[in-house]
XYZ file of C-alpha atoms in Angstrom:
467
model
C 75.481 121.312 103.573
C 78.979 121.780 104.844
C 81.496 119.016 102.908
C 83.351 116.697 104.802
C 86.620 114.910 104.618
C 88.840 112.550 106.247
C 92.447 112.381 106.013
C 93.645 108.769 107.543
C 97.460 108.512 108.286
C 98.727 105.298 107.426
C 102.234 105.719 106.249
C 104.349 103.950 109.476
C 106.203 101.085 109.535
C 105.834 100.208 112.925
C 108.916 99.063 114.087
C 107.979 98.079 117.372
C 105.483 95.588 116.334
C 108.979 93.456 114.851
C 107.069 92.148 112.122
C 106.947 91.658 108.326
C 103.057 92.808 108.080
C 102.839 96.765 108.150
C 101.362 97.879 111.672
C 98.321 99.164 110.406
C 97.118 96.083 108.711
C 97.437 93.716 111.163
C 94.019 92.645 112.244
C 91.419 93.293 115.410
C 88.431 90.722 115.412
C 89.248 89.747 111.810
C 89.640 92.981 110.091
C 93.104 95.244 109.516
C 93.447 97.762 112.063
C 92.953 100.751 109.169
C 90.316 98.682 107.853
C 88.202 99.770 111.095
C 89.020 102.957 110.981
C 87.777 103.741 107.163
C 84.648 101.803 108.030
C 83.605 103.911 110.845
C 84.498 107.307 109.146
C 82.569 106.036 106.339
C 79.687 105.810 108.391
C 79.313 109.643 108.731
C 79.010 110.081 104.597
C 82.151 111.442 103.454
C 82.828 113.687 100.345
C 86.052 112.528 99.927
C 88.556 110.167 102.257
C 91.958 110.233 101.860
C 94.574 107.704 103.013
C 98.358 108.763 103.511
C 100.356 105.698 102.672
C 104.429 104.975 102.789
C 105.474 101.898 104.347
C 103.396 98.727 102.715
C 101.797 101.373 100.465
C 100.619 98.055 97.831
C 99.436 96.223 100.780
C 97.336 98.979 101.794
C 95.963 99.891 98.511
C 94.950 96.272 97.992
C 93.502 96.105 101.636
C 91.102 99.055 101.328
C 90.705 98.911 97.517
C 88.495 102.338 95.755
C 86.860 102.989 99.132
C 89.697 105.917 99.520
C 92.145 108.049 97.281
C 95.733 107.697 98.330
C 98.685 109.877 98.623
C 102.436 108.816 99.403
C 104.577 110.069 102.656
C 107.794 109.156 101.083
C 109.822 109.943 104.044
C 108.495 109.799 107.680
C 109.093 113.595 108.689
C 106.198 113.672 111.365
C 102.411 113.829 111.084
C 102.363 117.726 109.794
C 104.164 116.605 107.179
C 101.933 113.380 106.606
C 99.034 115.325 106.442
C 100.140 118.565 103.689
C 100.604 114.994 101.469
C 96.947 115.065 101.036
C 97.082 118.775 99.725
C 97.064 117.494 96.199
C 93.460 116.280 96.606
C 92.023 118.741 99.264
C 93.508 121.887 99.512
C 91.634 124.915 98.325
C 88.328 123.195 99.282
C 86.080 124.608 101.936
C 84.785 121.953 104.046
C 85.283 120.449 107.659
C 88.722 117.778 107.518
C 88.587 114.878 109.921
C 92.505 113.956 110.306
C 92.114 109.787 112.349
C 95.136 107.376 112.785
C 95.368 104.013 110.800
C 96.751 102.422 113.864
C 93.818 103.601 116.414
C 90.963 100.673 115.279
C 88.075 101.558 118.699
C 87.277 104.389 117.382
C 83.232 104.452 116.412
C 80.882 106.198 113.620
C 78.676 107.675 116.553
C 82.344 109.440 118.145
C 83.248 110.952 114.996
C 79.828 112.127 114.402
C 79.466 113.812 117.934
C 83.247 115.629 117.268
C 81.967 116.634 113.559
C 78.858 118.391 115.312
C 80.553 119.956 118.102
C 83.192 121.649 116.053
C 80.327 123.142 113.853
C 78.516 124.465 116.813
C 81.397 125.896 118.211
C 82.436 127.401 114.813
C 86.111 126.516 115.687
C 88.633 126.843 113.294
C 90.506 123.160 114.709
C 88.658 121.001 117.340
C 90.682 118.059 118.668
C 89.151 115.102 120.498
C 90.317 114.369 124.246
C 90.017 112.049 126.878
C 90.637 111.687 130.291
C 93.132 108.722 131.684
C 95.168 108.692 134.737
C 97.775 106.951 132.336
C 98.578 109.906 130.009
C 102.365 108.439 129.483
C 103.143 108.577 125.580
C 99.954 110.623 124.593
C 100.193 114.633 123.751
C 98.765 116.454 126.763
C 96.086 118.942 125.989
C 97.162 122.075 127.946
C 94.283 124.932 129.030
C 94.296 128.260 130.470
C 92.498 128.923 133.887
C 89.188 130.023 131.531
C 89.540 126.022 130.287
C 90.639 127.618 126.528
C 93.092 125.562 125.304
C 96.543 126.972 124.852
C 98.376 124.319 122.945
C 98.953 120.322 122.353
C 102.383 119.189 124.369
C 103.824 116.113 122.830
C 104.978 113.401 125.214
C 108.788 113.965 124.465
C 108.716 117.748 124.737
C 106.664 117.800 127.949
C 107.575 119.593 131.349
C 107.363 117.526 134.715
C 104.404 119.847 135.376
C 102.641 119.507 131.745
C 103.344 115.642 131.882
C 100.974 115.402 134.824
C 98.173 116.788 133.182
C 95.330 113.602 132.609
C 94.024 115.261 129.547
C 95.183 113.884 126.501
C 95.271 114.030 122.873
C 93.417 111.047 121.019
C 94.999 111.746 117.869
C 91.804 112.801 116.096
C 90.941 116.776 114.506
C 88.546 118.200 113.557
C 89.847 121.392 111.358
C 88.434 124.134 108.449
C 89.979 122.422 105.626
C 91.282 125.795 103.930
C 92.509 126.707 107.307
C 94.469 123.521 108.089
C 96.999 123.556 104.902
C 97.327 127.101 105.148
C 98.680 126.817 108.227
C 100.788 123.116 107.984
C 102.948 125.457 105.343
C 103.909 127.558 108.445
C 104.962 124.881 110.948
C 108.626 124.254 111.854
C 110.793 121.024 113.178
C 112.660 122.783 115.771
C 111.379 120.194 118.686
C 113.156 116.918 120.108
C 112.519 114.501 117.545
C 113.150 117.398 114.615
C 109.681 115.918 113.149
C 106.560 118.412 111.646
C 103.972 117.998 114.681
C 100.455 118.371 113.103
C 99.723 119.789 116.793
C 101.828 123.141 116.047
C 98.885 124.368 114.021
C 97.298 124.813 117.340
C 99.544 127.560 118.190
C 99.792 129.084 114.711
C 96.159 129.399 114.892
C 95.671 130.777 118.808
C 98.299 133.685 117.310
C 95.657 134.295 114.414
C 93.036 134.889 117.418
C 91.293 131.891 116.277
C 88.809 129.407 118.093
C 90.116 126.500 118.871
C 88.324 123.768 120.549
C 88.413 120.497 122.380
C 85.680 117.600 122.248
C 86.093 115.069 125.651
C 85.008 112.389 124.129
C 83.304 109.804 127.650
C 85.178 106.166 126.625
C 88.820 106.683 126.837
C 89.465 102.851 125.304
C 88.074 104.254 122.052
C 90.867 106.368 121.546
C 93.607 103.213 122.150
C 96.700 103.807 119.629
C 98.296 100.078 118.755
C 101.964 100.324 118.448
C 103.093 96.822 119.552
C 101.394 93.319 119.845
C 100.383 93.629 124.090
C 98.853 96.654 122.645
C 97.161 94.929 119.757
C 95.990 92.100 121.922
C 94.565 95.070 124.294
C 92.635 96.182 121.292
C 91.308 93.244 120.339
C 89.667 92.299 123.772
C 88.164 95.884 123.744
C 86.801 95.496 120.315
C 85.096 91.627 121.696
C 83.562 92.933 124.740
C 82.295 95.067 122.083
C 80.774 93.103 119.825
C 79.623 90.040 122.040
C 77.855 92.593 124.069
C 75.823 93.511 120.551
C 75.263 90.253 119.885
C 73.473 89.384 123.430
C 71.689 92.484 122.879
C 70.222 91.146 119.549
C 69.141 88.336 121.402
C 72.115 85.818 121.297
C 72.866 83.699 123.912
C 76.634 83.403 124.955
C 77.180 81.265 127.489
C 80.937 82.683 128.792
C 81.657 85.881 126.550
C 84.978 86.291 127.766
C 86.276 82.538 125.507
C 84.019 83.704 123.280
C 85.601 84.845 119.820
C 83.569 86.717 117.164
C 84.987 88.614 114.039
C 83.210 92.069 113.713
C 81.450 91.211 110.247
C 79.615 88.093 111.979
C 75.901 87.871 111.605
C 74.196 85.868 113.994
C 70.619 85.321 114.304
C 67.914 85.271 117.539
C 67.517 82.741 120.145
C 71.110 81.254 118.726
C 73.383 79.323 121.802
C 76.959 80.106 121.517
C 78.460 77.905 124.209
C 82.002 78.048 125.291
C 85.329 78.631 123.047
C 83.947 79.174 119.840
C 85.397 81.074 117.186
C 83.594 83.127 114.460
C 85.381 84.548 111.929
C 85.689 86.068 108.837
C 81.658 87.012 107.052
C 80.253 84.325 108.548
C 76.629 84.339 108.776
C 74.606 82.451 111.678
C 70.581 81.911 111.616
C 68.344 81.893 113.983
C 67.520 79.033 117.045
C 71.154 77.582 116.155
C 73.413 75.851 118.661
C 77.051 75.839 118.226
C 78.860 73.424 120.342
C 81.998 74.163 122.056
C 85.387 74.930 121.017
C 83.950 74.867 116.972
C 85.164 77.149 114.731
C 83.458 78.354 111.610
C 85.081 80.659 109.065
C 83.506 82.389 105.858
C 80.107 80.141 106.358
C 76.662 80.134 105.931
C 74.454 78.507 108.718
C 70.705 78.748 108.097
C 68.206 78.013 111.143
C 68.154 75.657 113.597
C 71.365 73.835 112.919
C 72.877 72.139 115.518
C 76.995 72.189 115.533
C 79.687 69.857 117.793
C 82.750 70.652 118.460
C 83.454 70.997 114.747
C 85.698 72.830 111.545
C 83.971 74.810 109.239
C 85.668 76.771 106.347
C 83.906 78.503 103.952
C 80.672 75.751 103.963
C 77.158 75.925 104.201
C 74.863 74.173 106.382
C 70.861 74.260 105.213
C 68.143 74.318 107.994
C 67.479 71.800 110.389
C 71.037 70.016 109.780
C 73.925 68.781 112.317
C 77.887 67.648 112.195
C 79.774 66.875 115.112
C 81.882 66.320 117.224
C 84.958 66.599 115.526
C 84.048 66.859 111.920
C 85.186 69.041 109.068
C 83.442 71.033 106.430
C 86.404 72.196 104.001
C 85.885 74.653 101.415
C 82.613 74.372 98.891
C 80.911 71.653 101.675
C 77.261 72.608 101.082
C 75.257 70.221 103.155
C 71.211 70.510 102.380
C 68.335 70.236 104.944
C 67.770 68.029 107.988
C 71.291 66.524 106.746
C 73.284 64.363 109.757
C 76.888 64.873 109.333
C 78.463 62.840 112.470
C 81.551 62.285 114.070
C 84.985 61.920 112.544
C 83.701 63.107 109.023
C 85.740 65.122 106.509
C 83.508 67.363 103.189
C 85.032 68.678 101.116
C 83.985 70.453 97.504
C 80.791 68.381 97.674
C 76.691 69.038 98.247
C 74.487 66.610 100.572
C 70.450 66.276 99.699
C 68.575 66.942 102.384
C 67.558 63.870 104.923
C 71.204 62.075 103.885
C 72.761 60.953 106.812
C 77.011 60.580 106.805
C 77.577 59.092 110.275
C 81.073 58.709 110.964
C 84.875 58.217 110.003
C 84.117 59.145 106.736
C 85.649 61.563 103.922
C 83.510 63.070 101.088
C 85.441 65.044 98.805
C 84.335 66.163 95.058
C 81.162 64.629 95.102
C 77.331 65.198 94.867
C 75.030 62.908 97.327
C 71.122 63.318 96.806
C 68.481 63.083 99.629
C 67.513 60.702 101.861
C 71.008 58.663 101.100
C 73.095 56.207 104.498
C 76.578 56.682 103.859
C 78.084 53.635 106.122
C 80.951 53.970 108.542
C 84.537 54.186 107.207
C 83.550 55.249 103.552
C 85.840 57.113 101.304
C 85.066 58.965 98.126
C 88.461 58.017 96.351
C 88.836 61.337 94.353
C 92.196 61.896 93.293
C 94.080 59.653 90.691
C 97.939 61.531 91.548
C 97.041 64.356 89.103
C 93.858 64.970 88.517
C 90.913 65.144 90.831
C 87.502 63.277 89.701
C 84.093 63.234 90.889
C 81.485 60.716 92.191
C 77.209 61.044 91.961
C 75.161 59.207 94.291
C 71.590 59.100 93.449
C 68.373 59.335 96.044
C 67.253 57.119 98.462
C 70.876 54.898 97.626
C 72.616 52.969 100.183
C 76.469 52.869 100.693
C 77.363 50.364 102.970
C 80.156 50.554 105.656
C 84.131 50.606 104.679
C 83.246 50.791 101.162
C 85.865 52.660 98.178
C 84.207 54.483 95.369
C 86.488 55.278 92.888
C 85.907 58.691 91.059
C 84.785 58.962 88.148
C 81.403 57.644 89.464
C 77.518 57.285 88.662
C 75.824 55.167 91.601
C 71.892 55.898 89.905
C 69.077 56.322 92.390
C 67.670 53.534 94.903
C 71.077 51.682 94.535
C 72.811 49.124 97.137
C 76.532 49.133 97.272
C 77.570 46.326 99.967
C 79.544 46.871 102.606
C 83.405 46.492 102.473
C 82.770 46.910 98.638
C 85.890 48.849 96.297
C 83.470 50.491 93.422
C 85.048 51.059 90.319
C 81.890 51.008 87.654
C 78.981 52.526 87.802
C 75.995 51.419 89.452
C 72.408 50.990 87.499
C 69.091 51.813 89.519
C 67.755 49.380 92.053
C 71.065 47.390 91.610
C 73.294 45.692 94.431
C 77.603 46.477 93.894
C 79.601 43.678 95.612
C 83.098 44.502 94.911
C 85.146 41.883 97.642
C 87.326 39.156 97.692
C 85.920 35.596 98.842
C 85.908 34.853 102.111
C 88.070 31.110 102.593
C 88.457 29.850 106.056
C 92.130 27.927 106.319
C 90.904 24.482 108.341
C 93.666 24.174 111.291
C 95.456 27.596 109.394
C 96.126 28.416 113.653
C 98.197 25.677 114.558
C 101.130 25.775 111.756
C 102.473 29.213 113.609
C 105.117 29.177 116.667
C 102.737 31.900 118.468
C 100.186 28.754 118.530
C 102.932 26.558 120.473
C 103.439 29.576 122.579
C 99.799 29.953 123.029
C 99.040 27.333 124.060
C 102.233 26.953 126.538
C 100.515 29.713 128.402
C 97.004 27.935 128.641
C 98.670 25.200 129.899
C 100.163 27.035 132.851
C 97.400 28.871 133.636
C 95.844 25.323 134.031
């Protein structure tokens, strides 16, 4: 079987994208732009990949990790130049070279499969992937002869009025005999308008050597979109959702508006789940089956088994057990793990803590650092006190326990099973089984307290008149 490899050029700066993050990692439906670009060539089984790096060069490297070897452009002389970097690792091998862009993210598994097929079945020595736009400006125009050969590769900057109107153009990705390719990158020259190494001059050097060169139309011109400023990332980015919500209501996901509908590419989501209106999905979250989440939540780096219901509602890197709700306008922080048929309601904040199933949280609540067991009514207003100003502490509630409304429990806590903590209540010590915690002040009603104040006079002034 023929080897394949991939060279992916990643070594820009991207000035026009004015920003501190390196173009090529800046993210498309949660994952950097190069990111996309190895994941799709990996799809096709590579022998070896190869990244060319420069520009952010740690940054990359700690972005894609092992999945690639790496080679340094030190200076940006052009993408001829970027690609005889990779030399070191793959010259003198035979094998097929795919040559992608770091910045191009649309591009799919199934495209560079079809390009690595048709260049063996023509036998072509170079095989470069086209598409057809009637907005060619800033893309190299592929240029045939009357017999539809092609003749050469016509950067943007070095085109004639007449080659500028071709609609053909250049996506950016080869196919090319990998012995073939550096042989000829040693024989290229810089003697064009931006004094760069095109990788496109090998065409030429190779149509001299009689050799077959070929061109793959590939049928979705958006695949082929190069990102090299933020109206162009943004561009992406809606591409790659129509993309993925489409997969998703093909799997048998309901969205109810895909287009304010916002899912990361490495979302899971399971059957007969309702995604209604401006939700966001990010990160690896994962989704069961028969869910429903609410408008305008967003859930990041969670798990959601089946059937949970969610309102309008935060969720960073939680988990929510079958059967279980929140909402509206709750919050699941970090290491929230709430357990089966759980009832998180409105107004509540969980953070660092697990929930037994059948518990029930209802409101205006925060739950930090703390484990609750099943079948346990947390009151409205409660607050699992957690942090003394240095250290943070945490609080048990046993089984079938009872915390009544506006109560304090002061970490470090036991509250044992089938306890009663009264409403209103400041808990400091632990609380024994089948015991009631009153922790309040007295109530003493002031006889006549009313009438020692000037707003009584005033008071009672205004009853007067209204007499």
């Amino acid at each position: 079987m023929t080897a394949k490899y991939a060279v992916i050029l990643a070594a820009g700066q991207g000035t026009r994208m004015k920003s501190k993050l390196y173009k090529v990692l800046h993210p498309v439906c949660g994952k950097p732009m190069v990111d996309h670009v190895l994941t799709q060539i990996e799809g096709n089984k590579m022998d070896q990949v190869v990244t060319v790096i420069g520009h952010g060069a740690d940054k990359v490297k700690e972005t894609l990790g092992k999945r690639t070897a790496y080679v340094m452009q030190k200076e940006q002389l052009g993408t001829g130049h970027a690609v005889l970097q990779a030399e070191q690792l793959l010259g003198g091998k035979d094998g097929i070279t795919l040559i992608a862009c770091g910045d191009t993210p649309l591009f799919t598994t199934q495209t560079f499969k079809e390009l690595f097929e048709y260049h063996q079945q023509k036998g072509a020595v170079a095989t470069v992937l086209t598409a057809v736009t009637d907005q060619p400006f800033g893309y190299g125009r592929i240029k045939r002869n009357n017999l539809g050969i092609v003749e050469k590769i016509v950067e943007q900057k070095d085109a004639t009025a007449e080659e500028a109107a071709i609609t053909e153009i250049n996506t950016g990705v080869y196919c090319f005999d990998n012995k073939e390719l550096f042989a000829a990158l040693h024989q290229i020259k810089n003697d064009n308008a931006q004094g760069e190494y095109y990788l496109t001059d090998v065409m030429e050097i190779f149509k001299k050597q009689d050799k077959v060169i070929a061109a793959y139309k590939m049928k979705n011109f958006a695949e082929s979109m190069g990102v090299n400023d933020r109206i162009a990332l943004a561009q992406a980015a809606r591409v790659m959702r129509k993309r993925i919500n489409e997969k998703h209501m093909r799997n048998g996901v309901t969205l109810v508006d895909p287009a304010t509908t916002y899912i990361d590419v490495d979302v899971t989501i399971g059957s007969d789940t309702v995604i209604e209106p401006g939700v966001l999905l990010k990160g690896k979250t994962v989704i069961g089956a028969d869910c429903v989440i609410g408008a305008h939540s967003e859930i990041r780096d969670s798990v959601i088994h089946d059937g949970v219901h969610i309102t309008s509602s935060l969720l960073e890197n939680a988990q929510m057990e079958d059967g279980s709700n929140i909402g509206p306008y709750s919050h699941l922080r970090p290491e929230a793990q709430i357990g089966k048929h759980v009832h998180i309601g409105n107004f509540v904040e969980v953070k660092r803590a697990q929930i037994g199933e059948n518990t029930k949280v209802g409101h205006l609540t925060y739950v930090g650092d703390a484990t609750l067991g099943k079948n346990i009514n947390v009151g409205c207003g409660c607050v699992f006190v957690n942090y003394d100003g240095k250290n943070k502490h945490q609080t048990h509630v046993g089984d079938y326990s009872f915390i009544g409304s506006a109560s304090n429990l002061i970490a470090p806590l036991e509250v044992a099973d089938h306890a009663y903590v009264a409403a209103g209540s400041t808990i400091t010590n632990d609380v024994a089984a089948r015991d009631m915690a009153i922790a309040r002040g007295r109530q003493v009603n002031k006889k006549g307290y009313y009438d020692r104040y000037p707003c009584a006079q005033t008071a009672q002034e205004e009853e007067n008149g209204n007499d």
